[in-house]
Amino acid sequence: MRILAINDISCVGKCSLTVALPIISACGVTCDILPTAILSTHTGCFQGYTFRDLSEDIPAILAHWKSLHLQYDIIVSGYLGSIDQIEMVKQVKTDLLKEGGLFIVDPVMGDNGILYSHFDKQFVNEMKGLCKIADVIVPNLTEACFLTDTEYKTVTEKEYPAILAKLRELCPSPSVTGCDIVKDGNVRSAVFYTDKAGQLKSYATEKIEGAFHGAGDVYASALVGALARGIDMDKAVEISADFTKNAIAQTKKDGTEARYGLNSESQMLAFLENVDKAAK
Ligand code: PXL
């Protein structure tokens, strides 16, 4: 099983490839990487970061891979620095995804109702185009709102089914993280997703207060690893959401600054045991 993760390298602040590579590889599959940019830190909550766009290097990398006849079972894309890079990812899918392979898009664009710096309405529109050719998309609630032209500020849990229905117009299998729901008077954090037939489903975990950077990357990487091991979507969502929640709880316990990312390392073994159990 060979996976290609397309994402940036943020050298500090665990997210994108520094999260995807260890988590996907640990699931027992090969994870190759296509770095889109190198940054000194990610762009959220840090100032003065460096940003080297690697677009110029990518055609030669792809030409070399073609000469090796590399083909992928799963391609997963994450943070893309420009509209040109969205076009590049479409080409990578055409050239390198095996017949019947899975194309998974994490439409990284924003959080807490706002777009990250560098992104605008035009980028959102182009990202909708990328989602249209994906088999699975994993937006957070903010990104789901931008993809469906929904006002984030006023969203309540009553709107989740309509958002999922609109996302299904883009992609057959959306999975939206960070959806707060109230159950028995307690707020819980849920993933809302649909199966291929369009039936709405959700999986909720304890809500841990705070904004934790890189949580979406941990969830998406775990989901890719679980799907790569042949686990069905229901179970893959469940074990990926549990892992993410445990990593958030660990980060809160450690008291490290949220912008430095999730301390998922100590929770990895339990996640991998769940992967192994479910893959049998
Ligand atoms: O975690 C998502 C992410 C990935 N890569 C870069 C980012 C962000 C979010 O801020 O800035 C460079």
Short mmCIF file of C-alpha atoms and ligand atoms in Angstrom, two decimals:
data_model
loop_
_atom_site.label_atom_id
_atom_site.label_comp_id
_atom_site.label_asym_id
_atom_site.label_seq_id
_atom_site.Cartn_x
_atom_site.Cartn_y
_atom_site.Cartn_z
CA MET A 1 0.00 0.00 0.00
CA ARG A 2 1.62 3.24 -1.18
CA ILE A 3 0.33 6.65 -0.11
CA LEU A 4 1.35 10.10 -1.34
CA ALA A 5 0.90 13.01 1.08
CA ILE A 6 0.97 16.45 -0.57
CA ASN A 7 1.38 19.17 2.05
CA ASP A 8 3.80 21.78 3.33
CA ILE A 9 6.67 21.36 5.76
CA SER A 10 6.11 23.74 8.66
CA CYS A 11 9.40 23.28 10.52
CA VAL A 12 7.95 24.34 13.89
CA GLY A 13 4.36 23.94 15.11
CA LYS A 14 3.35 20.34 14.47
CA CYS A 15 1.02 20.18 11.44
CA SER A 16 0.95 19.20 7.76
CA LEU A 17 3.81 16.81 6.75
CA THR A 18 5.46 16.61 10.19
CA VAL A 19 2.15 15.13 11.36
CA ALA A 20 1.06 13.23 8.24
CA LEU A 21 4.29 11.30 7.66
CA PRO A 22 4.71 9.77 11.14
CA ILE A 23 1.03 8.95 11.63
CA ILE A 24 0.36 7.45 8.19
CA SER A 25 3.67 5.51 8.17
CA ALA A 26 3.06 4.12 11.67
CA CYS A 27 -0.15 2.54 10.36
CA GLY A 28 2.11 0.16 8.45
CA VAL A 29 1.97 1.61 4.95
CA THR A 30 4.48 3.49 2.79
CA CYS A 31 3.99 7.25 2.88
CA ASP A 32 5.85 9.27 0.24
CA ILE A 33 5.73 13.07 0.46
CA LEU A 34 5.41 15.95 -1.98
CA PRO A 35 6.26 19.15 -0.05
CA THR A 36 4.47 22.24 -1.41
CA ALA A 37 6.40 24.81 0.65
CA ILE A 38 8.84 25.10 3.54
CA LEU A 39 7.95 27.51 6.33
CA SER A 40 9.85 28.32 9.51
CA THR A 41 6.54 27.88 11.37
CA HIS A 42 2.94 27.43 10.23
CA THR A 43 1.03 30.64 9.52
CA GLY A 44 -1.44 30.53 12.43
CA CYS A 45 -0.55 32.53 15.59
CA PHE A 46 3.08 33.10 14.53
CA GLN A 47 4.46 36.30 13.10
CA GLY A 48 7.49 36.80 10.84
CA TYR A 49 7.56 33.26 9.47
CA THR A 50 9.51 32.44 6.33
CA PHE A 51 7.68 30.85 3.37
CA ARG A 52 9.52 29.22 0.48
CA ASP A 53 7.12 28.14 -2.24
CA LEU A 54 8.40 24.90 -3.80
CA SER A 55 6.18 25.03 -6.91
CA GLU A 56 9.20 25.46 -9.19
CA ASP A 57 10.73 22.17 -7.99
CA ILE A 58 7.60 20.11 -8.41
CA PRO A 59 7.61 19.46 -12.21
CA ALA A 60 11.12 17.92 -12.02
CA ILE A 61 10.14 15.82 -8.99
CA LEU A 62 7.09 14.52 -10.85
CA ALA A 63 9.11 13.84 -14.01
CA HIS A 64 11.56 11.75 -11.98
CA TRP A 65 8.73 9.81 -10.32
CA LYS A 66 7.16 9.12 -13.72
CA SER A 67 10.47 7.62 -14.86
CA LEU A 68 10.21 5.30 -11.82
CA HIS A 69 6.61 4.40 -12.81
CA LEU A 70 5.38 5.27 -9.31
CA GLN A 71 1.63 4.86 -8.80
CA TYR A 72 -0.34 5.46 -5.61
CA ASP A 73 -3.21 3.64 -3.87
CA ILE A 74 -4.12 6.82 -1.99
CA ILE A 75 -3.20 10.46 -2.62
CA VAL A 76 -4.00 12.94 0.14
CA SER A 77 -3.62 16.69 -0.24
CA GLY A 78 -3.49 19.27 2.54
CA TYR A 79 -2.19 22.86 2.75
CA LEU A 80 -1.70 24.36 -0.71
CA GLY A 81 -0.06 27.76 -0.99
CA SER A 82 -1.62 29.01 -4.23
CA ILE A 83 -4.22 28.39 -6.92
CA ASP A 84 -1.41 27.11 -9.17
CA GLN A 85 -0.71 24.42 -6.58
CA ILE A 86 -4.37 23.35 -6.65
CA GLU A 87 -3.98 22.84 -10.42
CA MET A 88 -0.75 20.92 -9.81
CA VAL A 89 -2.54 18.56 -7.39
CA LYS A 90 -5.22 17.84 -10.04
CA GLN A 91 -2.43 16.88 -12.44
CA VAL A 92 -0.74 14.67 -9.81
CA LYS A 93 -4.04 12.86 -9.32
CA THR A 94 -4.38 12.27 -13.06
CA ASP A 95 -0.80 11.07 -13.47
CA LEU A 96 -0.07 9.13 -10.28
CA LEU A 97 -3.28 7.73 -8.75
CA LYS A 98 -3.87 4.04 -9.50
CA GLU A 99 -7.09 3.06 -11.24
CA GLY A 100 -9.60 2.65 -8.40
CA GLY A 101 -7.33 4.50 -5.94
CA LEU A 102 -8.61 6.98 -3.35
CA PHE A 103 -8.14 10.74 -3.64
CA ILE A 104 -8.58 12.43 -0.26
CA VAL A 105 -8.63 16.22 0.11
CA ASP A 106 -8.18 18.13 3.35
CA PRO A 107 -9.26 21.58 2.12
CA VAL A 108 -7.02 23.48 4.56
CA MET A 109 -8.20 27.10 4.46
CA GLY A 110 -9.17 28.32 7.92
CA ASP A 111 -10.45 27.76 11.42
CA ASN A 112 -12.75 29.42 13.97
CA GLY A 113 -14.76 31.06 11.20
CA ILE A 114 -11.87 32.81 9.45
CA LEU A 115 -9.57 32.07 6.53
CA TYR A 116 -5.84 31.65 7.23
CA SER A 117 -3.61 34.41 5.81
CA HIS A 118 -2.85 34.03 2.05
CA PHE A 119 -6.37 32.74 1.27
CA ASP A 120 -9.32 34.60 -0.28
CA LYS A 121 -12.67 33.97 -1.98
CA GLN A 122 -11.02 32.99 -5.26
CA PHE A 123 -8.92 30.35 -3.49
CA VAL A 124 -12.09 29.00 -1.83
CA ASN A 125 -13.73 28.68 -5.26
CA GLU A 126 -10.74 26.81 -6.67
CA MET A 127 -10.70 24.54 -3.60
CA LYS A 128 -14.36 23.68 -4.35
CA GLY A 129 -13.10 22.48 -7.75
CA LEU A 130 -10.50 20.24 -6.11
CA CYS A 131 -13.13 18.80 -3.73
CA LYS A 132 -15.27 17.96 -6.79
CA ILE A 133 -12.71 15.42 -7.97
CA ALA A 134 -12.10 13.94 -4.49
CA ASP A 135 -13.46 10.64 -3.15
CA VAL A 136 -13.29 11.83 0.46
CA ILE A 137 -12.99 15.37 1.91
CA VAL A 138 -12.15 16.21 5.53
CA PRO A 139 -12.91 19.91 6.18
CA ASN A 140 -13.32 21.36 9.65
CA LEU A 141 -16.60 23.22 10.27
CA THR A 142 -15.09 26.57 9.16
CA GLU A 143 -13.89 25.08 5.87
CA ALA A 144 -17.22 23.28 5.39
CA CYS A 145 -18.99 26.65 5.76
CA PHE A 146 -16.71 28.32 3.18
CA LEU A 147 -17.20 25.39 0.77
CA THR A 148 -21.00 25.60 1.08
CA ASP A 149 -21.39 29.41 1.31
CA THR A 150 -22.81 29.09 4.83
CA GLU A 151 -22.46 31.85 7.45
CA TYR A 152 -20.20 30.31 10.14
CA LYS A 153 -21.15 32.75 12.91
CA THR A 154 -24.76 31.67 13.03
CA VAL A 155 -24.31 27.92 12.48
CA THR A 156 -25.97 25.67 15.02
CA GLU A 157 -26.24 21.90 15.06
CA LYS A 158 -29.60 22.11 13.28
CA GLU A 159 -27.73 23.24 10.15
CA TYR A 160 -25.23 20.32 10.07
CA PRO A 161 -27.45 18.05 7.92
CA ALA A 162 -27.91 20.84 5.32
CA ILE A 163 -24.15 21.53 5.26
CA LEU A 164 -23.41 17.82 4.76
CA ALA A 165 -26.04 17.63 1.99
CA LYS A 166 -24.39 20.60 0.21
CA LEU A 167 -20.93 19.08 0.65
CA ARG A 168 -22.22 15.91 -0.99
CA GLU A 169 -22.90 17.98 -4.11
CA LEU A 170 -19.10 18.39 -4.22
CA CYS A 171 -17.91 14.99 -3.01
CA PRO A 172 -19.56 11.63 -2.21
CA SER A 173 -17.90 11.17 1.18
CA PRO A 174 -17.49 14.33 3.33
CA SER A 175 -16.38 14.13 6.97
CA VAL A 176 -16.62 17.42 8.92
CA THR A 177 -14.70 17.86 12.19
CA GLY A 178 -15.27 20.26 15.07
CA CYS A 179 -19.07 20.17 15.03
CA ASP A 180 -20.27 21.05 18.55
CA ILE A 181 -23.42 19.30 19.68
CA VAL A 182 -25.31 19.43 22.97
CA LYS A 183 -26.19 16.07 24.52
CA ASP A 184 -27.85 15.73 27.93
CA GLY A 185 -26.86 19.34 28.69
CA ASN A 186 -23.16 18.75 27.83
CA VAL A 187 -21.32 20.14 24.80
CA ARG A 188 -19.58 17.42 22.81
CA SER A 189 -17.37 17.65 19.74
CA ALA A 190 -18.55 15.57 16.81
CA VAL A 191 -17.50 14.50 13.36
CA PHE A 192 -20.45 14.59 10.95
CA TYR A 193 -20.08 12.42 7.86
CA THR A 194 -22.14 10.53 5.33
CA ASP A 195 -21.80 7.07 3.95
CA LYS A 196 -21.65 6.59 0.18
CA ALA A 197 -25.46 6.25 0.03
CA GLY A 198 -25.70 9.71 1.59
CA GLN A 199 -26.95 8.64 5.00
CA LEU A 200 -25.96 11.20 7.65
CA LYS A 201 -23.90 9.86 10.56
CA SER A 202 -21.97 11.37 13.45
CA TYR A 203 -19.46 10.34 16.08
CA ALA A 204 -19.02 12.48 19.19
CA THR A 205 -16.21 12.69 21.76
CA GLU A 206 -15.66 14.76 24.88
CA LYS A 207 -15.27 18.48 24.05
CA ILE A 208 -12.01 19.86 25.41
CA GLU A 209 -12.15 23.67 25.60
CA GLY A 210 -9.52 25.62 23.68
CA ALA A 211 -8.24 26.12 20.12
CA PHE A 212 -5.66 23.44 19.37
CA HIS A 213 -3.55 23.96 16.28
CA GLY A 214 -2.94 20.97 14.03
CA ALA A 215 -5.89 18.92 15.32
CA GLY A 216 -7.34 18.69 11.79
CA ASP A 217 -4.02 17.36 10.47
CA VAL A 218 -3.90 14.67 13.17
CA TYR A 219 -7.49 13.62 12.40
CA ALA A 220 -7.00 13.59 8.61
CA SER A 221 -3.72 11.63 8.84
CA ALA A 222 -5.22 9.04 11.19
CA LEU A 223 -8.23 8.65 8.90
CA VAL A 224 -5.98 8.13 5.87
CA GLY A 225 -3.89 5.56 7.76
CA ALA A 226 -6.99 3.68 8.92
CA LEU A 227 -8.60 3.70 5.45
CA ALA A 228 -5.29 2.54 3.97
CA ARG A 229 -5.47 -0.50 6.27
CA GLY A 230 -8.86 -1.38 4.79
CA ILE A 231 -10.91 -0.22 7.79
CA ASP A 232 -14.46 0.89 6.95
CA MET A 233 -15.42 4.55 7.21
CA ASP A 234 -17.51 4.21 10.42
CA LYS A 235 -14.69 2.58 12.36
CA ALA A 236 -12.02 4.78 10.76
CA VAL A 237 -13.89 7.94 11.84
CA GLU A 238 -14.34 6.55 15.36
CA ILE A 239 -10.71 5.61 16.01
CA SER A 240 -9.36 8.76 14.33
CA ALA A 241 -11.67 11.03 16.37
CA ASP A 242 -10.73 9.19 19.60
CA PHE A 243 -7.01 9.54 18.81
CA THR A 244 -7.41 13.28 18.09
CA LYS A 245 -9.37 13.83 21.30
CA ASN A 246 -6.73 11.93 23.32
CA ALA A 247 -3.95 13.98 21.70
CA ILE A 248 -5.79 17.20 22.57
CA ALA A 249 -6.25 16.00 26.17
CA GLN A 250 -2.52 15.17 26.37
CA THR A 251 -1.59 18.62 25.03
CA LYS A 252 -3.84 20.31 27.58
CA LYS A 253 -2.35 18.18 30.39
CA ASP A 254 1.22 18.98 29.27
CA GLY A 255 0.37 22.68 29.19
CA THR A 256 2.34 23.31 26.00
CA GLU A 257 1.30 26.32 23.88
CA ALA A 258 -1.51 25.39 21.50
CA ARG A 259 0.25 26.98 18.52
CA TYR A 260 3.06 24.39 18.79
CA GLY A 261 0.61 21.64 17.82
CA LEU A 262 -0.78 18.51 19.41
CA ASN A 263 1.30 16.17 21.55
CA SER A 264 -0.05 13.10 19.80
CA GLU A 265 3.10 10.99 20.20
CA SER A 266 2.18 9.37 23.53
CA GLN A 267 -1.31 8.51 22.21
CA MET A 268 -0.02 6.84 19.05
CA LEU A 269 0.41 3.33 20.48
CA ALA A 270 -3.24 3.11 21.62
CA PHE A 271 -4.35 4.39 18.20
CA LEU A 272 -2.23 1.80 16.39
CA GLU A 273 -3.64 -0.98 18.58
CA ASN A 274 -7.13 0.16 17.52
CA VAL A 275 -6.03 0.19 13.87
CA ASP A 276 -4.65 -3.35 14.17
CA LYS A 277 -7.80 -4.62 15.90
CA ALA A 278 -10.12 -3.04 13.34
CA ALA A 279 -8.04 -4.12 10.35
CA LYS A 280 -8.38 -7.81 11.25
O1 PXL B 1 -2.69 23.01 10.21
C1 PXL B 1 -3.00 23.53 8.99
C2 PXL B 1 -1.87 24.32 8.39
C3 PXL B 1 -0.96 23.68 7.58
N1 PXL B 1 0.08 24.34 7.03
C4 PXL B 1 0.25 25.65 7.25
C5 PXL B 1 -0.63 26.36 8.04
C6 PXL B 1 -1.73 25.68 8.62
C7 PXL B 1 -2.66 26.40 9.47
O2 PXL B 1 -2.45 27.50 9.89
O3 PXL B 1 -0.43 27.65 8.25
C8 PXL B 1 1.43 26.37 6.63
#
